[in-house]
């Protein structure tokens, strides 16, 4: 498996994305190699079957209709989710097509409720805020959260998953589940399949850009406190094998050899030139090595500029903690509006900075 020596990475810094790349064909060749390595690490993405879903209940909220549904995913599994549909008179009957967003939750035991219901935490209810801006919002539970906690386990315990899928990974599983979520959205006649985005904080943040790099149906992506690097990270097994949520077991196998299989700005680069908004924080307790994170984001900026898509990449860093502050969410929503929702309604419930 290709990759990097961890000590070399720490001493040399972030590998340049455009090293020995002078043409589009050379970039596409490098991107293909990165993607193949990524798929080897995540354990691949299985072929998908036609989407099937069932609406369990519905609730009319103040400015939207909330459907509680479940959709089938790979190998007979099911994903509980909320589908939020804007309430704007007879728009559905008139055949209007809305932009849509996958709202991917952070590491919260409540899962989708944290982003899509009034009970969610402050700074996390981006699903609710986006439906009020005119988006159809799909907020699924990831494995081990919300309604998907394994029987007899605590939230975010992946051991039962690995007992069943020894050659796969939780990251591969989440990406697959989210692709089925895209399948669902694209079957809805009131969703514009050319205006679908993804947004998330922390766990949801990196799931959002992982998905964007694997599925071209994502037309804009927002990641809050979800971007990191192996370089400068003292916790070698953060992304590997742990006694709770194990993302990518291969990472721990490589770490035992003093190596890492990739660097994360390479994985984010798989999404380019898809419009990408990233927020990172200098006081982030989860990803405290902000200087190298900033260096890696600089490499992504160079790539977008080289592609002629400099306006499609926005990277912000501030001095807050592991949070999605009001003023940053507002900027993120305006970014999504620019790329997805040109017919945004005049009346919105912006977060108040």
XYZ file of C-alpha atoms in Angstrom:
353
model
C 0.000 0.000 0.000
C 1.299 3.442 -0.909
C 1.429 6.212 1.622
C 3.859 8.191 3.740
C 6.340 7.588 6.502
C 4.815 9.368 9.507
C 8.116 10.816 10.761
C 8.913 12.145 7.273
C 5.448 13.663 7.102
C 5.915 15.413 10.441
C 9.313 16.795 9.443
C 8.609 17.674 5.804
C 5.082 18.973 6.121
C 2.110 18.543 3.810
C 2.773 16.826 0.445
C 2.080 19.233 -2.455
C -0.996 18.249 -4.434
C 0.330 19.645 -7.691
C 3.842 18.204 -7.500
C 4.746 16.899 -10.993
C 1.293 17.902 -12.231
C 1.292 20.268 -15.196
C -1.744 19.188 -17.191
C -5.320 18.102 -16.612
C -4.469 14.578 -17.737
C -1.675 14.385 -15.165
C -4.034 15.550 -12.428
C -6.696 13.049 -13.464
C -4.077 10.295 -13.347
C -2.978 11.377 -9.866
C -6.579 11.684 -8.728
C -7.262 8.154 -9.954
C -4.336 6.833 -7.908
C -5.540 8.694 -4.803
C -9.073 7.375 -5.258
C -7.901 3.790 -5.742
C -5.801 3.999 -2.583
C -8.753 5.534 -0.707
C -11.066 2.727 -1.808
C -8.471 0.174 -0.694
C -8.391 1.781 2.756
C -12.173 2.102 3.169
C -12.811 -1.390 1.828
C -14.657 -0.255 -1.295
C -18.194 0.850 -2.029
C -20.589 -1.953 -3.013
C -22.843 -1.706 -6.052
C -26.225 -0.283 -5.141
C -29.727 -1.596 -5.720
C -32.736 0.600 -6.582
C -33.785 2.723 -3.626
C -36.676 1.571 -1.451
C -38.085 3.570 1.435
C -41.074 3.681 3.771
C -42.587 6.724 5.467
C -43.264 5.880 9.110
C -44.941 9.125 10.201
C -45.236 12.794 9.378
C -45.460 15.971 11.405
C -46.423 19.464 10.246
C -44.001 21.920 11.820
C -44.169 25.715 11.724
C -42.392 26.130 8.383
C -41.931 22.595 7.080
C -43.277 19.080 6.910
C -41.130 16.500 8.690
C -41.307 12.917 7.489
C -39.859 10.134 9.597
C -38.821 7.443 7.156
C -36.491 4.520 6.680
C -34.648 3.593 3.495
C -32.843 0.451 2.514
C -29.098 0.421 2.047
C -26.483 -2.210 1.151
C -26.724 -5.799 2.397
C -30.291 -5.445 3.655
C -29.564 -2.758 6.243
C -31.938 0.160 6.846
C -31.298 3.853 7.536
C -33.790 5.839 9.654
C -33.907 9.488 8.616
C -35.896 12.692 8.719
C -36.957 14.324 5.472
C -37.764 18.009 5.915
C -39.850 19.641 3.171
C -40.402 23.419 3.068
C -43.974 24.627 3.622
C -44.668 27.291 1.003
C -48.269 26.918 -0.010
C -49.025 24.785 -3.032
C -45.454 24.646 -4.338
C -45.393 20.846 -4.338
C -48.653 20.647 -6.245
C -47.321 23.185 -8.739
C -44.380 20.962 -9.581
C -41.686 23.148 -8.001
C -38.270 21.557 -7.641
C -36.274 22.477 -4.569
C -32.565 22.327 -3.939
C -31.711 19.646 -1.373
C -29.075 19.017 1.260
C -27.888 15.960 3.130
C -27.514 17.198 6.728
C -25.008 14.837 8.347
C -24.920 14.880 12.119
C -21.878 15.165 14.404
C -20.932 12.678 17.116
C -24.133 13.003 19.114
C -25.926 9.991 20.616
C -29.214 11.441 19.337
C -27.992 11.270 15.744
C -30.320 12.986 13.273
C -32.353 14.664 16.039
C -29.350 16.870 16.794
C -29.550 18.582 13.395
C -33.186 18.238 12.347
C -35.389 18.813 15.411
C -35.852 21.631 17.946
C -34.277 19.396 20.611
C -30.892 19.646 18.869
C -28.021 21.506 20.440
C -27.321 25.144 19.706
C -25.034 25.431 16.712
C -26.031 22.012 15.416
C -29.539 22.529 14.059
C -28.360 23.224 10.524
C -30.994 20.899 9.077
C -33.775 23.000 10.614
C -32.136 26.237 9.543
C -31.670 25.064 5.957
C -35.252 23.897 5.456
C -36.323 27.409 6.472
C -34.113 28.725 3.652
C -35.965 26.666 1.063
C -34.036 23.395 1.000
C -35.388 19.883 1.171
C -33.249 18.324 3.904
C -32.465 14.654 4.414
C -30.985 13.978 7.858
C -30.046 10.305 8.311
C -28.724 8.446 11.334
C -25.222 7.098 10.843
C -24.436 3.624 12.117
C -24.178 3.468 15.938
C -26.227 6.673 16.473
C -29.865 7.630 16.975
C -32.069 4.687 16.022
C -29.079 2.673 14.795
C -27.286 1.884 18.059
C -26.521 -1.829 18.061
C -28.541 -3.875 20.542
C -26.646 -4.259 23.802
C -24.121 -1.569 22.838
C -23.593 2.081 23.615
C -23.748 4.763 20.903
C -20.685 4.854 18.639
C -19.578 1.319 19.402
C -18.567 -0.217 16.065
C -17.454 -3.646 17.337
C -20.723 -5.325 16.186
C -20.242 -3.856 12.710
C -16.746 -5.308 12.394
C -17.913 -8.687 13.641
C -20.172 -8.772 10.582
C -17.925 -6.981 8.064
C -14.307 -7.885 8.748
C -12.974 -6.548 5.429
C -14.988 -3.328 5.293
C -14.800 -0.083 7.310
C -17.189 2.203 9.142
C -16.191 4.985 6.729
C -17.042 2.828 3.723
C -20.342 1.938 5.371
C -21.241 5.573 6.042
C -20.325 6.625 2.496
C -22.491 3.845 1.082
C -25.437 4.747 3.298
C -25.166 8.390 2.250
C -25.060 7.418 -1.431
C -28.367 5.630 -0.892
C -29.574 8.875 0.666
C -28.675 10.630 -2.570
C -30.538 7.906 -4.465
C -33.613 8.699 -2.386
C -33.388 12.452 -2.962
C -32.985 12.056 -6.710
C -36.193 9.987 -6.918
C -38.315 12.768 -5.375
C -40.070 14.758 -8.071
C -39.904 17.915 -5.925
C -36.076 17.790 -5.654
C -33.815 19.206 -8.347
C -31.161 16.471 -8.807
C -28.696 19.069 -10.115
C -28.858 21.104 -6.889
C -27.955 18.724 -4.075
C -25.365 19.511 -1.410
C -23.984 18.072 1.820
C -23.268 19.760 5.135
C -21.942 18.501 8.443
C -20.040 19.315 11.599
C -17.224 17.131 12.980
C -18.172 13.522 12.078
C -20.720 14.969 9.679
C -18.140 17.377 8.281
C -15.682 14.791 7.062
C -18.514 12.515 5.976
C -19.709 15.398 3.786
C -16.462 15.850 1.871
C -15.771 12.101 1.785
C -19.123 11.757 0.005
C -18.446 14.669 -2.347
C -15.195 13.037 -3.441
C -16.953 9.766 -4.262
C -20.217 10.969 -5.791
C -20.550 13.731 -8.385
C -24.200 14.269 -7.484
C -22.981 16.459 -4.626
C -22.795 19.945 -6.147
C -21.628 21.839 -3.046
C -20.221 20.764 0.301
C -19.801 22.381 3.730
C -17.513 20.909 6.378
C -17.257 22.382 9.889
C -14.415 21.150 12.111
C -14.164 17.975 10.058
C -10.887 18.507 8.245
C -7.659 17.217 9.783
C -4.237 15.876 8.827
C -2.111 12.953 9.917
C 0.867 15.309 9.967
C 1.160 16.849 13.410
C -1.496 14.587 14.940
C -0.095 12.872 18.026
C -2.995 10.397 18.222
C -1.915 7.772 15.692
C -5.029 5.631 16.110
C -7.615 8.421 16.024
C -8.706 7.221 12.585
C -7.845 3.561 13.115
C -8.727 0.778 15.526
C -10.147 1.962 18.858
C -12.325 0.592 21.639
C -15.271 2.702 20.495
C -15.785 4.180 17.004
C -13.178 2.701 14.671
C -13.167 4.548 11.352
C -10.503 2.790 9.281
C -8.782 -0.248 10.845
C -6.150 -0.232 8.090
C -4.823 3.040 9.498
C -3.803 1.320 12.726
C -2.173 -1.504 10.806
C -0.092 1.042 8.897
C 0.594 3.092 12.037
C 2.262 0.076 13.639
C 4.787 0.302 10.774
C 5.242 4.049 11.298
C 3.255 4.855 8.167
C -0.013 6.438 7.080
C -1.775 5.338 3.878
C -2.630 8.858 2.631
C -2.958 12.452 3.761
C -6.406 13.952 4.229
C -6.036 16.907 1.875
C -5.669 14.295 -0.868
C -9.060 12.853 0.047
C -10.633 16.320 0.122
C -9.033 17.003 -3.279
C -11.109 14.188 -4.779
C -14.093 16.561 -4.613
C -12.427 19.368 -6.606
C -13.675 21.458 -8.326
C -16.983 20.929 -6.470
C -17.738 24.103 -4.450
C -16.299 23.482 -0.983
C -16.696 25.580 2.191
C -14.451 24.586 5.091
C -14.392 25.930 8.635
C -11.599 25.009 11.057
C -10.800 26.336 14.532
C -7.532 27.040 16.333
C -8.919 25.994 19.723
C -10.385 22.734 18.416
C -9.735 20.132 21.123
C -10.299 17.283 18.661
C -7.971 18.556 15.942
C -5.572 20.894 17.772
C -2.748 20.870 15.171
C -4.181 23.817 13.311
C -0.965 25.049 11.679
C -0.550 21.912 9.581
C -4.280 21.812 8.919
C -3.956 25.351 7.572
C -1.005 24.284 5.399
C -3.057 21.423 3.944
C -5.993 23.738 3.241
C -3.533 25.990 1.434
C -2.722 23.092 -0.886
C -6.423 22.663 -1.634
C -6.660 26.372 -2.375
C -3.781 26.068 -4.880
C -5.535 23.140 -6.564
C -8.833 25.013 -6.959
C -7.010 28.047 -8.349
C -5.068 25.852 -10.782
C -8.393 24.416 -11.925
C -9.762 27.915 -12.510
C -12.286 27.418 -9.703
C -10.851 29.713 -7.038
C -14.286 31.110 -6.147
C -15.545 27.589 -5.455
C -13.218 27.052 -2.483
C -13.709 28.982 0.745
C -11.541 28.128 3.738
C -11.950 29.945 7.042
C -10.093 29.492 10.307
C -10.890 31.244 13.578
C -9.996 31.141 17.241
C -13.081 29.315 18.526
C -13.278 25.727 19.722
C -14.793 22.602 18.164
C -17.983 24.400 17.237
C -20.068 25.692 14.330
C -20.642 29.314 15.386
C -23.665 31.340 14.279
C -21.686 33.696 12.071
C -19.885 30.815 10.346
C -23.132 28.907 9.722
C -24.581 32.033 8.140
C -21.608 32.300 5.784
C -21.899 28.578 5.010
C -25.603 28.934 4.174
C -24.905 31.870 1.907
C -22.265 29.747 0.191
C -24.820 26.987 -0.385
C -27.352 29.566 -1.581
C -24.864 30.836 -4.138
C -24.224 27.420 -5.642
C -27.536 25.645 -5.067
C -30.404 27.946 -4.191
C -30.571 30.958 -6.449
C -34.316 31.191 -5.829
C -33.929 31.351 -2.047
C -37.059 32.853 -0.474
C -36.759 36.428 0.764
C -37.800 35.529 4.307
C -35.290 33.290 6.086
C -34.323 32.483 9.644
C -30.626 33.274 9.533
C -28.642 32.380 12.638
C -27.939 35.570 14.571
C -24.208 36.295 14.917
